[in-house]
Amino acid sequence: AGTIGVAVTSPEKWSPEHPNLYEAEICLKEDDHVSDAMTERFGFLKFSCKKKQFLINDEPYFMRGTGDFISCPETGCPDTDRTRWRKKLGRLREYGYNYVRCQSYVYGPEYYDVADEVGIIVQSEMGMLGGWGGNTPWHTYQWPKPTADNYFLLKKQWDAVVLRDVNHPSAGIYCMSNEYYRDTHFKKIAWECYHNTHSIKPSSLVIWTDGGYNPDLPTDFINYRMEEVSSKERRKIEKPFIEHEFKWWSSFPDIRLRGRYKKCAVRCYAVDIAYAAAAKRRQKHLLRIYAINSQKLQFIEAKVKMENYRRDYPLLAGICHFNAMDTNPSPQGIINEFYEKKITSAKKWRQTNGDTVILSSLSFDDRVLVGGSKFKCKLFVHNFSHPPLDATKIKWEAVTNNKIFSSGHVDFSLFPYKLCQAGEIVFTVPDITNAVHIVLRAKIENTVVSNEWDLWAFPAKLKFDENTGIYGKSPLTGWLKTWRKVIKTADNKTPVWMSEILNEEIMEHVKKGGILMLACGEGMVRPHPPNFGYVKYFFTPPANYGPYEDGQNGTVIKSDILLGDFPYDDFANFQFFRMIDDSPPIDLEPFGLDDGEPIIRVTHRYPICRPLAYLLKRSYGKGYIIFSAMNLDYKFPEARYLLMNIFKHCFTFSHHSIPKIHDSQLGKIKAISRLFF
């Protein structure tokens, strides 16, 4: 045995943008007889770290990764079809991703062959430090630690995988465990794997765990959650930092995909579960729109949170978004399980997940403007194109009803491989009499880099119907209390009453033809703690862990005269954020209110599909009751405008089109009122 060297002068290097590959054909000959031959494909790549950045061929890269949970619906096991993988991994590149973390497993060579071709870096993850889970109470129940006699076999397998993939430029990262957090029982094994891997493949990066940090354990970079490392500690760490398993946003299973699974090895059991739950609670007819609207919500949530992370953590070296693609029981991807488009196109998602992106200072709760006010918004550019962009101007425009009402440009200095402050957009909101939807667009001049953000403007002054009053014989709490200074106390001559209790006097008022706006509070709503610690009521549930009672997947808004000209589509976008985020929805089932379509329905978690809502109306006698669980606080211009529309149009109902509510149902609500007041 020996070594043969062949010089390659000025090789074309491999990178995600330019996945240049070479082939070596090797023949073992004796005279003219070929006794053996092989062909090996490889690429020239230098993968390294310097301080807080990843380098590919000595150029800084912002890593935009995704997790892969070995979800292969066509085969039910790790897929070996290169043609399918070319489509799938090519789709990841179209959507802006440049690396994949194989969560706690390793794919076969076919996967790496295609990753080499399309320009995807792969993190191979093997359970060298124990079972695939970490050592917290969340994980140890899943898998026992291996006995001592198995460690030789685990190490042999580790080395065999590194050797197998040594010539794949895509096989760039090796990881020993999942979420060991701060420590491991196997420090010596970790160091041995680290040094041996670098001796076999010096250009690779090696980490002891994904989702943990310990300065005494081997790691070329850190994959951890930023919030779990103090800013002081982050400044001290001279290693790249990837955000571990960034959020998880789950849409509702898509019933439209049922036919796609007919020739697959895996059935679409998430859809089957959703179908059964929806049938049980009379929501089968809503399954299609549940999927569509939850995907809309999933996209706007992902867009803002991803962009804000790139904006707020300028020293972050990458984000591992969990996940780019759905997994059957948990549709948490921007694309579906077959790597096909859901709601968002690749072009649109690259505005958020591209090499270079324009970022704004906007978040969720600052999208509502007031007519005549001055709007200010800072712009930033996260510049990680290869080669880096060299630009000096951003053009922007504010559009409503397809007409530009304000525009301008921002001059700035763009630096390579950095977050750059680009200046500020300033304009005066039109002095409007009706609410409008505004789209703010920005584009770097002479490039394809652009972005856009939705805003909503509401009139500064509103005239409220004098026929509305607050029922004055009950204590006022919550949002209704904020209206005390602007709405008079109701009397027998006031046709519309606002109240947060229900009693005989109010029921009699409605029965005779009056209208009640009932603020549904404690007892009528379905509260739950923040799901995963960071999701209240507006956003999608992270992954699909129980309890399934917690979390909701957005809304379905029915066209209704009661909403007037309040700007909305068929789901609650950010113009509803402040009215929903802290407010649990009405639980319709216990009160028998699930017998008709609400105006604003909540999409509950799919394994249960409870009937929940934020706004609905019912007839009683000659009058009506409007139920609302939204936070219609007077200080919110969107809440004032919505309530004004409700007051304005509540006299125009068609009595026959509204489901009736019966005394037995109202009796339950009265009992709740007595309990809490």
PDB file of C-alpha atoms in Angstrom, residues 234-448:
ATOM      1  CA  ARG A 234     -21.422  35.590  24.726  1.00  0.00           C
ATOM      2  CA  ARG A 235     -18.958  38.455  24.406  1.00  0.00           C
ATOM      3  CA  LYS A 236     -16.241  36.349  26.031  1.00  0.00           C
ATOM      4  CA  ILE A 237     -16.767  33.323  23.778  1.00  0.00           C
ATOM      5  CA  GLU A 238     -14.505  33.582  20.751  1.00  0.00           C
ATOM      6  CA  LYS A 239     -16.364  30.953  18.745  1.00  0.00           C
ATOM      7  CA  PRO A 240     -19.199  31.082  16.216  1.00  0.00           C
ATOM      8  CA  PHE A 241     -22.671  30.820  17.716  1.00  0.00           C
ATOM      9  CA  ILE A 242     -25.595  29.143  15.901  1.00  0.00           C
ATOM     10  CA  GLU A 243     -29.086  29.548  17.343  1.00  0.00           C
ATOM     11  CA  HIS A 244     -30.145  26.019  18.277  1.00  0.00           C
ATOM     12  CA  GLU A 245     -33.525  24.741  17.002  1.00  0.00           C
ATOM     13  CA  PHE A 246     -34.799  28.262  16.404  1.00  0.00           C
ATOM     14  CA  LYS A 247     -38.434  28.430  17.517  1.00  0.00           C
ATOM     15  CA  TRP A 248     -40.890  25.903  16.045  1.00  0.00           C
ATOM     16  CA  TRP A 249     -43.970  27.085  14.191  1.00  0.00           C
ATOM     17  CA  SER A 250     -46.652  24.529  13.387  1.00  0.00           C
ATOM     18  CA  SER A 251     -49.451  24.946  10.894  1.00  0.00           C
ATOM     19  CA  PHE A 252     -52.562  22.778  10.717  1.00  0.00           C
ATOM     20  CA  PRO A 253     -52.261  19.460   8.780  1.00  0.00           C
ATOM     21  CA  ASP A 254     -53.194  20.020   5.139  1.00  0.00           C
ATOM     22  CA  ILE A 255     -56.090  17.810   4.047  1.00  0.00           C
ATOM     23  CA  ARG A 256     -55.355  18.735   0.414  1.00  0.00           C
ATOM     24  CA  LEU A 257     -52.256  16.494   0.548  1.00  0.00           C
ATOM     25  CA  ARG A 258     -54.194  13.287   1.214  1.00  0.00           C
ATOM     26  CA  GLY A 259     -53.827  12.117  -2.367  1.00  0.00           C
ATOM     27  CA  ARG A 260     -50.059  12.633  -2.321  1.00  0.00           C
ATOM     28  CA  TYR A 261     -49.668   9.859   0.248  1.00  0.00           C
ATOM     29  CA  LYS A 262     -51.523   7.142  -1.705  1.00  0.00           C
ATOM     30  CA  LYS A 263     -48.323   5.732  -3.193  1.00  0.00           C
ATOM     31  CA  CYS A 264     -46.193   6.428  -0.124  1.00  0.00           C
ATOM     32  CA  ALA A 265     -44.921   4.075   2.563  1.00  0.00           C
ATOM     33  CA  VAL A 266     -46.280   6.420   5.247  1.00  0.00           C
ATOM     34  CA  ARG A 267     -49.908   7.439   5.555  1.00  0.00           C
ATOM     35  CA  CYS A 268     -50.835  11.033   6.321  1.00  0.00           C
ATOM     36  CA  TYR A 269     -51.825  10.189   9.857  1.00  0.00           C
ATOM     37  CA  ALA A 270     -51.775  13.814  11.055  1.00  0.00           C
ATOM     38  CA  VAL A 271     -54.526  14.581   8.541  1.00  0.00           C
ATOM     39  CA  ASP A 272     -56.405  11.458   9.622  1.00  0.00           C
ATOM     40  CA  ILE A 273     -56.252  12.568  13.273  1.00  0.00           C
ATOM     41  CA  ALA A 274     -57.367  16.099  12.350  1.00  0.00           C
ATOM     42  CA  TYR A 275     -60.203  14.750  10.208  1.00  0.00           C
ATOM     43  CA  ALA A 276     -61.508  12.562  13.034  1.00  0.00           C
ATOM     44  CA  ALA A 277     -61.291  15.382  15.593  1.00  0.00           C
ATOM     45  CA  ALA A 278     -62.958  17.877  13.244  1.00  0.00           C
ATOM     46  CA  ALA A 279     -65.760  15.426  12.419  1.00  0.00           C
ATOM     47  CA  LYS A 280     -66.425  14.876  16.112  1.00  0.00           C
ATOM     48  CA  ARG A 281     -66.841  18.620  16.634  1.00  0.00           C
ATOM     49  CA  ARG A 282     -68.638  19.515  13.385  1.00  0.00           C
ATOM     50  CA  GLN A 283     -65.707  21.249  11.696  1.00  0.00           C
ATOM     51  CA  LYS A 284     -64.964  18.992   8.700  1.00  0.00           C
ATOM     52  CA  HIS A 285     -66.051  21.727   6.311  1.00  0.00           C
ATOM     53  CA  LEU A 286     -63.326  23.986   7.736  1.00  0.00           C
ATOM     54  CA  LEU A 287     -60.322  21.675   7.318  1.00  0.00           C
ATOM     55  CA  ARG A 288     -59.156  23.198   4.048  1.00  0.00           C
ATOM     56  CA  ILE A 289     -59.272  26.788   5.271  1.00  0.00           C
ATOM     57  CA  TYR A 290     -57.700  25.736   8.583  1.00  0.00           C
ATOM     58  CA  ALA A 291     -54.665  24.547   6.631  1.00  0.00           C
ATOM     59  CA  ILE A 292     -54.478  27.652   4.434  1.00  0.00           C
ATOM     60  CA  ASN A 293     -54.991  30.232   7.177  1.00  0.00           C
ATOM     61  CA  SER A 294     -52.639  28.548   9.619  1.00  0.00           C
ATOM     62  CA  GLN A 295     -49.958  28.557   6.928  1.00  0.00           C
ATOM     63  CA  LYS A 296     -50.518  32.284   6.425  1.00  0.00           C
ATOM     64  CA  LEU A 297     -50.072  32.870  10.144  1.00  0.00           C
ATOM     65  CA  GLN A 298     -47.067  30.560  10.260  1.00  0.00           C
ATOM     66  CA  PHE A 299     -45.378  32.573   7.522  1.00  0.00           C
ATOM     67  CA  ILE A 300     -45.897  36.021   9.040  1.00  0.00           C
ATOM     68  CA  GLU A 301     -44.693  34.719  12.412  1.00  0.00           C
ATOM     69  CA  ALA A 302     -41.593  33.081  10.939  1.00  0.00           C
ATOM     70  CA  LYS A 303     -40.780  36.151   8.844  1.00  0.00           C
ATOM     71  CA  VAL A 304     -40.790  38.585  11.752  1.00  0.00           C
ATOM     72  CA  LYS A 305     -39.028  36.331  14.235  1.00  0.00           C
ATOM     73  CA  MET A 306     -36.272  35.277  11.817  1.00  0.00           C
ATOM     74  CA  GLU A 307     -35.658  38.840  10.677  1.00  0.00           C
ATOM     75  CA  ASN A 308     -35.637  40.221  14.206  1.00  0.00           C
ATOM     76  CA  TYR A 309     -33.061  37.640  15.265  1.00  0.00           C
ATOM     77  CA  ARG A 310     -30.740  38.602  12.425  1.00  0.00           C
ATOM     78  CA  ARG A 311     -31.260  42.245  13.422  1.00  0.00           C
ATOM     79  CA  ASP A 312     -30.939  41.923  17.210  1.00  0.00           C
ATOM     80  CA  TYR A 313     -27.926  39.588  17.407  1.00  0.00           C
ATOM     81  CA  PRO A 314     -25.317  41.070  15.051  1.00  0.00           C
ATOM     82  CA  LEU A 315     -22.612  38.637  16.230  1.00  0.00           C
ATOM     83  CA  LEU A 316     -24.759  35.570  15.584  1.00  0.00           C
ATOM     84  CA  ALA A 317     -23.052  33.234  13.095  1.00  0.00           C
ATOM     85  CA  GLY A 318     -26.176  31.399  11.987  1.00  0.00           C
ATOM     86  CA  ILE A 319     -29.697  30.183  12.696  1.00  0.00           C
ATOM     87  CA  CYS A 320     -30.816  26.561  12.583  1.00  0.00           C
ATOM     88  CA  HIS A 321     -34.524  26.922  11.816  1.00  0.00           C
ATOM     89  CA  PHE A 322     -36.580  23.935  12.963  1.00  0.00           C
ATOM     90  CA  ASN A 323     -37.725  23.175  10.331  1.00  0.00           C
ATOM     91  CA  ALA A 324     -37.682  24.155   6.702  1.00  0.00           C
ATOM     92  CA  MET A 325     -39.879  21.153   5.895  1.00  0.00           C
ATOM     93  CA  ASP A 326     -42.903  19.587   7.576  1.00  0.00           C
ATOM     94  CA  THR A 327     -42.735  16.301   9.397  1.00  0.00           C
ATOM     95  CA  ASN A 328     -45.952  14.325   9.200  1.00  0.00           C
ATOM     96  CA  PRO A 329     -47.307  14.760  12.755  1.00  0.00           C
ATOM     97  CA  SER A 330     -45.899  18.269  13.041  1.00  0.00           C
ATOM     98  CA  PRO A 331     -46.353  20.558   9.994  1.00  0.00           C
ATOM     99  CA  GLN A 332     -43.727  23.035  11.142  1.00  0.00           C
ATOM    100  CA  GLY A 333     -42.089  23.783   7.811  1.00  0.00           C
ATOM    101  CA  ILE A 334     -42.048  26.648   5.349  1.00  0.00           C
ATOM    102  CA  ILE A 335     -42.378  23.888   2.732  1.00  0.00           C
ATOM    103  CA  ASN A 336     -44.320  20.634   3.090  1.00  0.00           C
ATOM    104  CA  GLU A 337     -43.044  17.105   3.746  1.00  0.00           C
ATOM    105  CA  PHE A 338     -42.530  16.563   0.013  1.00  0.00           C
ATOM    106  CA  TYR A 339     -40.407  19.753  -0.111  1.00  0.00           C
ATOM    107  CA  GLU A 340     -43.093  21.580  -2.069  1.00  0.00           C
ATOM    108  CA  LYS A 341     -44.391  25.119  -1.649  1.00  0.00           C
ATOM    109  CA  LYS A 342     -46.964  25.783   1.052  1.00  0.00           C
ATOM    110  CA  ILE A 343     -48.074  29.437   1.181  1.00  0.00           C
ATOM    111  CA  THR A 344     -44.707  31.091   0.632  1.00  0.00           C
ATOM    112  CA  SER A 345     -42.654  31.074  -2.567  1.00  0.00           C
ATOM    113  CA  ALA A 346     -38.882  30.612  -2.530  1.00  0.00           C
ATOM    114  CA  LYS A 347     -38.419  34.167  -3.792  1.00  0.00           C
ATOM    115  CA  LYS A 348     -40.486  35.593  -0.942  1.00  0.00           C
ATOM    116  CA  TRP A 349     -38.814  33.482   1.758  1.00  0.00           C
ATOM    117  CA  ARG A 350     -35.354  34.520   0.557  1.00  0.00           C
ATOM    118  CA  GLN A 351     -36.323  38.085   1.515  1.00  0.00           C
ATOM    119  CA  THR A 352     -35.997  36.726   5.070  1.00  0.00           C
ATOM    120  CA  ASN A 353     -33.639  33.768   4.613  1.00  0.00           C
ATOM    121  CA  GLY A 354     -31.321  34.994   1.872  1.00  0.00           C
ATOM    122  CA  ASP A 355     -27.597  35.716   1.995  1.00  0.00           C
ATOM    123  CA  THR A 356     -28.271  39.451   2.190  1.00  0.00           C
ATOM    124  CA  VAL A 357     -31.544  40.752   3.591  1.00  0.00           C
ATOM    125  CA  ILE A 358     -33.071  44.131   4.405  1.00  0.00           C
ATOM    126  CA  LEU A 359     -34.344  44.266   7.978  1.00  0.00           C
ATOM    127  CA  SER A 360     -36.605  46.769   9.689  1.00  0.00           C
ATOM    128  CA  SER A 361     -37.050  47.869  13.287  1.00  0.00           C
ATOM    129  CA  LEU A 362     -40.679  46.689  13.152  1.00  0.00           C
ATOM    130  CA  SER A 363     -41.961  43.873  15.338  1.00  0.00           C
ATOM    131  CA  PHE A 364     -45.505  42.496  15.919  1.00  0.00           C
ATOM    132  CA  ASP A 365     -47.059  45.152  18.113  1.00  0.00           C
ATOM    133  CA  ASP A 366     -46.065  48.306  16.194  1.00  0.00           C
ATOM    134  CA  ARG A 367     -47.868  47.715  12.881  1.00  0.00           C
ATOM    135  CA  VAL A 368     -50.830  49.968  13.679  1.00  0.00           C
ATOM    136  CA  LEU A 369     -50.579  53.660  12.770  1.00  0.00           C
ATOM    137  CA  VAL A 370     -52.841  56.662  13.325  1.00  0.00           C
ATOM    138  CA  GLY A 371     -53.898  59.018  10.544  1.00  0.00           C
ATOM    139  CA  GLY A 372     -51.923  62.260  10.496  1.00  0.00           C
ATOM    140  CA  SER A 373     -49.120  60.871  12.693  1.00  0.00           C
ATOM    141  CA  LYS A 374     -45.454  60.636  11.762  1.00  0.00           C
ATOM    142  CA  PHE A 375     -44.152  57.140  11.002  1.00  0.00           C
ATOM    143  CA  LYS A 376     -40.509  56.261  11.645  1.00  0.00           C
ATOM    144  CA  CYS A 377     -38.800  52.975  10.893  1.00  0.00           C
ATOM    145  CA  LYS A 378     -35.098  52.086  10.969  1.00  0.00           C
ATOM    146  CA  LEU A 379     -33.577  49.904   8.253  1.00  0.00           C
ATOM    147  CA  PHE A 380     -30.656  47.490   8.470  1.00  0.00           C
ATOM    148  CA  VAL A 381     -28.850  45.312   5.939  1.00  0.00           C
ATOM    149  CA  HIS A 382     -27.449  41.908   6.872  1.00  0.00           C
ATOM    150  CA  ASN A 383     -24.807  41.614   4.154  1.00  0.00           C
ATOM    151  CA  PHE A 384     -23.570  38.052   3.621  1.00  0.00           C
ATOM    152  CA  SER A 385     -23.667  37.656  -0.164  1.00  0.00           C
ATOM    153  CA  HIS A 386     -20.702  36.092  -1.954  1.00  0.00           C
ATOM    154  CA  PRO A 387     -19.176  38.261  -3.176  1.00  0.00           C
ATOM    155  CA  PRO A 388     -20.563  40.808  -0.685  1.00  0.00           C
ATOM    156  CA  LEU A 389     -22.836  43.500  -2.039  1.00  0.00           C
ATOM    157  CA  ASP A 390     -21.372  46.907  -2.681  1.00  0.00           C
ATOM    158  CA  ALA A 391     -24.308  49.312  -2.575  1.00  0.00           C
ATOM    159  CA  THR A 392     -25.085  52.730  -1.131  1.00  0.00           C
ATOM    160  CA  LYS A 393     -28.810  53.327  -1.539  1.00  0.00           C
ATOM    161  CA  ILE A 394     -32.114  51.779  -0.510  1.00  0.00           C
ATOM    162  CA  LYS A 395     -35.253  52.965  -2.281  1.00  0.00           C
ATOM    163  CA  TRP A 396     -38.507  52.687  -0.378  1.00  0.00           C
ATOM    164  CA  GLU A 397     -42.195  53.334  -0.982  1.00  0.00           C
ATOM    165  CA  ALA A 398     -45.393  53.211   1.058  1.00  0.00           C
ATOM    166  CA  VAL A 399     -48.369  51.876  -0.894  1.00  0.00           C
ATOM    167  CA  THR A 400     -52.086  51.713  -0.205  1.00  0.00           C
ATOM    168  CA  ASN A 401     -54.807  50.662  -2.657  1.00  0.00           C
ATOM    169  CA  ASN A 402     -52.008  50.005  -5.192  1.00  0.00           C
ATOM    170  CA  LYS A 403     -50.998  53.681  -5.107  1.00  0.00           C
ATOM    171  CA  ILE A 404     -47.730  55.069  -3.758  1.00  0.00           C
ATOM    172  CA  PHE A 405     -48.485  57.851  -1.277  1.00  0.00           C
ATOM    173  CA  SER A 406     -44.922  58.333  -0.008  1.00  0.00           C
ATOM    174  CA  SER A 407     -41.471  57.314  -1.217  1.00  0.00           C
ATOM    175  CA  GLY A 408     -37.819  58.152  -0.822  1.00  0.00           C
ATOM    176  CA  HIS A 409     -34.363  56.704  -0.438  1.00  0.00           C
ATOM    177  CA  VAL A 410     -31.856  56.006   2.305  1.00  0.00           C
ATOM    178  CA  ASP A 411     -28.130  56.508   1.674  1.00  0.00           C
ATOM    179  CA  PHE A 412     -25.830  54.262   3.689  1.00  0.00           C
ATOM    180  CA  SER A 413     -22.450  52.554   3.796  1.00  0.00           C
ATOM    181  CA  LEU A 414     -22.525  48.798   3.253  1.00  0.00           C
ATOM    182  CA  PHE A 415     -19.774  46.712   4.818  1.00  0.00           C
ATOM    183  CA  PRO A 416     -19.061  43.071   3.897  1.00  0.00           C
ATOM    184  CA  TYR A 417     -20.158  40.251   6.185  1.00  0.00           C
ATOM    185  CA  LYS A 418     -21.775  42.472   8.789  1.00  0.00           C
ATOM    186  CA  LEU A 419     -25.056  43.868   9.998  1.00  0.00           C
ATOM    187  CA  CYS A 420     -25.117  47.455   8.718  1.00  0.00           C
ATOM    188  CA  GLN A 421     -27.376  50.248   9.937  1.00  0.00           C
ATOM    189  CA  ALA A 422     -28.890  51.763   6.832  1.00  0.00           C
ATOM    190  CA  GLY A 423     -30.805  54.779   8.103  1.00  0.00           C
ATOM    191  CA  GLU A 424     -34.421  55.645   8.729  1.00  0.00           C
ATOM    192  CA  ILE A 425     -37.672  55.855   6.810  1.00  0.00           C
ATOM    193  CA  VAL A 426     -39.879  58.789   7.812  1.00  0.00           C
ATOM    194  CA  PHE A 427     -43.267  59.740   6.394  1.00  0.00           C
ATOM    195  CA  THR A 428     -46.564  61.261   7.505  1.00  0.00           C
ATOM    196  CA  VAL A 429     -49.529  58.927   7.585  1.00  0.00           C
ATOM    197  CA  PRO A 430     -52.414  60.336   5.486  1.00  0.00           C
ATOM    198  CA  ASP A 431     -55.141  62.076   7.449  1.00  0.00           C
ATOM    199  CA  ILE A 432     -57.708  59.369   6.761  1.00  0.00           C
ATOM    200  CA  THR A 433     -61.387  58.950   7.594  1.00  0.00           C
ATOM    201  CA  ASN A 434     -61.413  55.195   6.939  1.00  0.00           C
ATOM    202  CA  ALA A 435     -58.882  52.532   7.899  1.00  0.00           C
ATOM    203  CA  VAL A 436     -56.362  51.450   5.250  1.00  0.00           C
ATOM    204  CA  HIS A 437     -53.836  48.663   4.724  1.00  0.00           C
ATOM    205  CA  ILE A 438     -50.342  49.972   3.924  1.00  0.00           C
ATOM    206  CA  VAL A 439     -47.492  47.977   2.376  1.00  0.00           C
ATOM    207  CA  LEU A 440     -44.005  49.349   3.070  1.00  0.00           C
ATOM    208  CA  ARG A 441     -41.470  48.189   0.460  1.00  0.00           C
ATOM    209  CA  ALA A 442     -37.697  48.580   0.354  1.00  0.00           C
ATOM    210  CA  LYS A 443     -35.120  47.569  -2.271  1.00  0.00           C
ATOM    211  CA  ILE A 444     -31.353  47.938  -2.496  1.00  0.00           C
ATOM    212  CA  GLU A 445     -30.678  49.847  -5.683  1.00  0.00           C
ATOM    213  CA  ASN A 446     -29.257  47.819  -8.607  1.00  0.00           C
ATOM    214  CA  THR A 447     -29.782  44.480  -6.828  1.00  0.00           C
ATOM    215  CA  VAL A 448     -32.581  41.937  -6.392  1.00  0.00           C
TER     216      VAL A 448
END
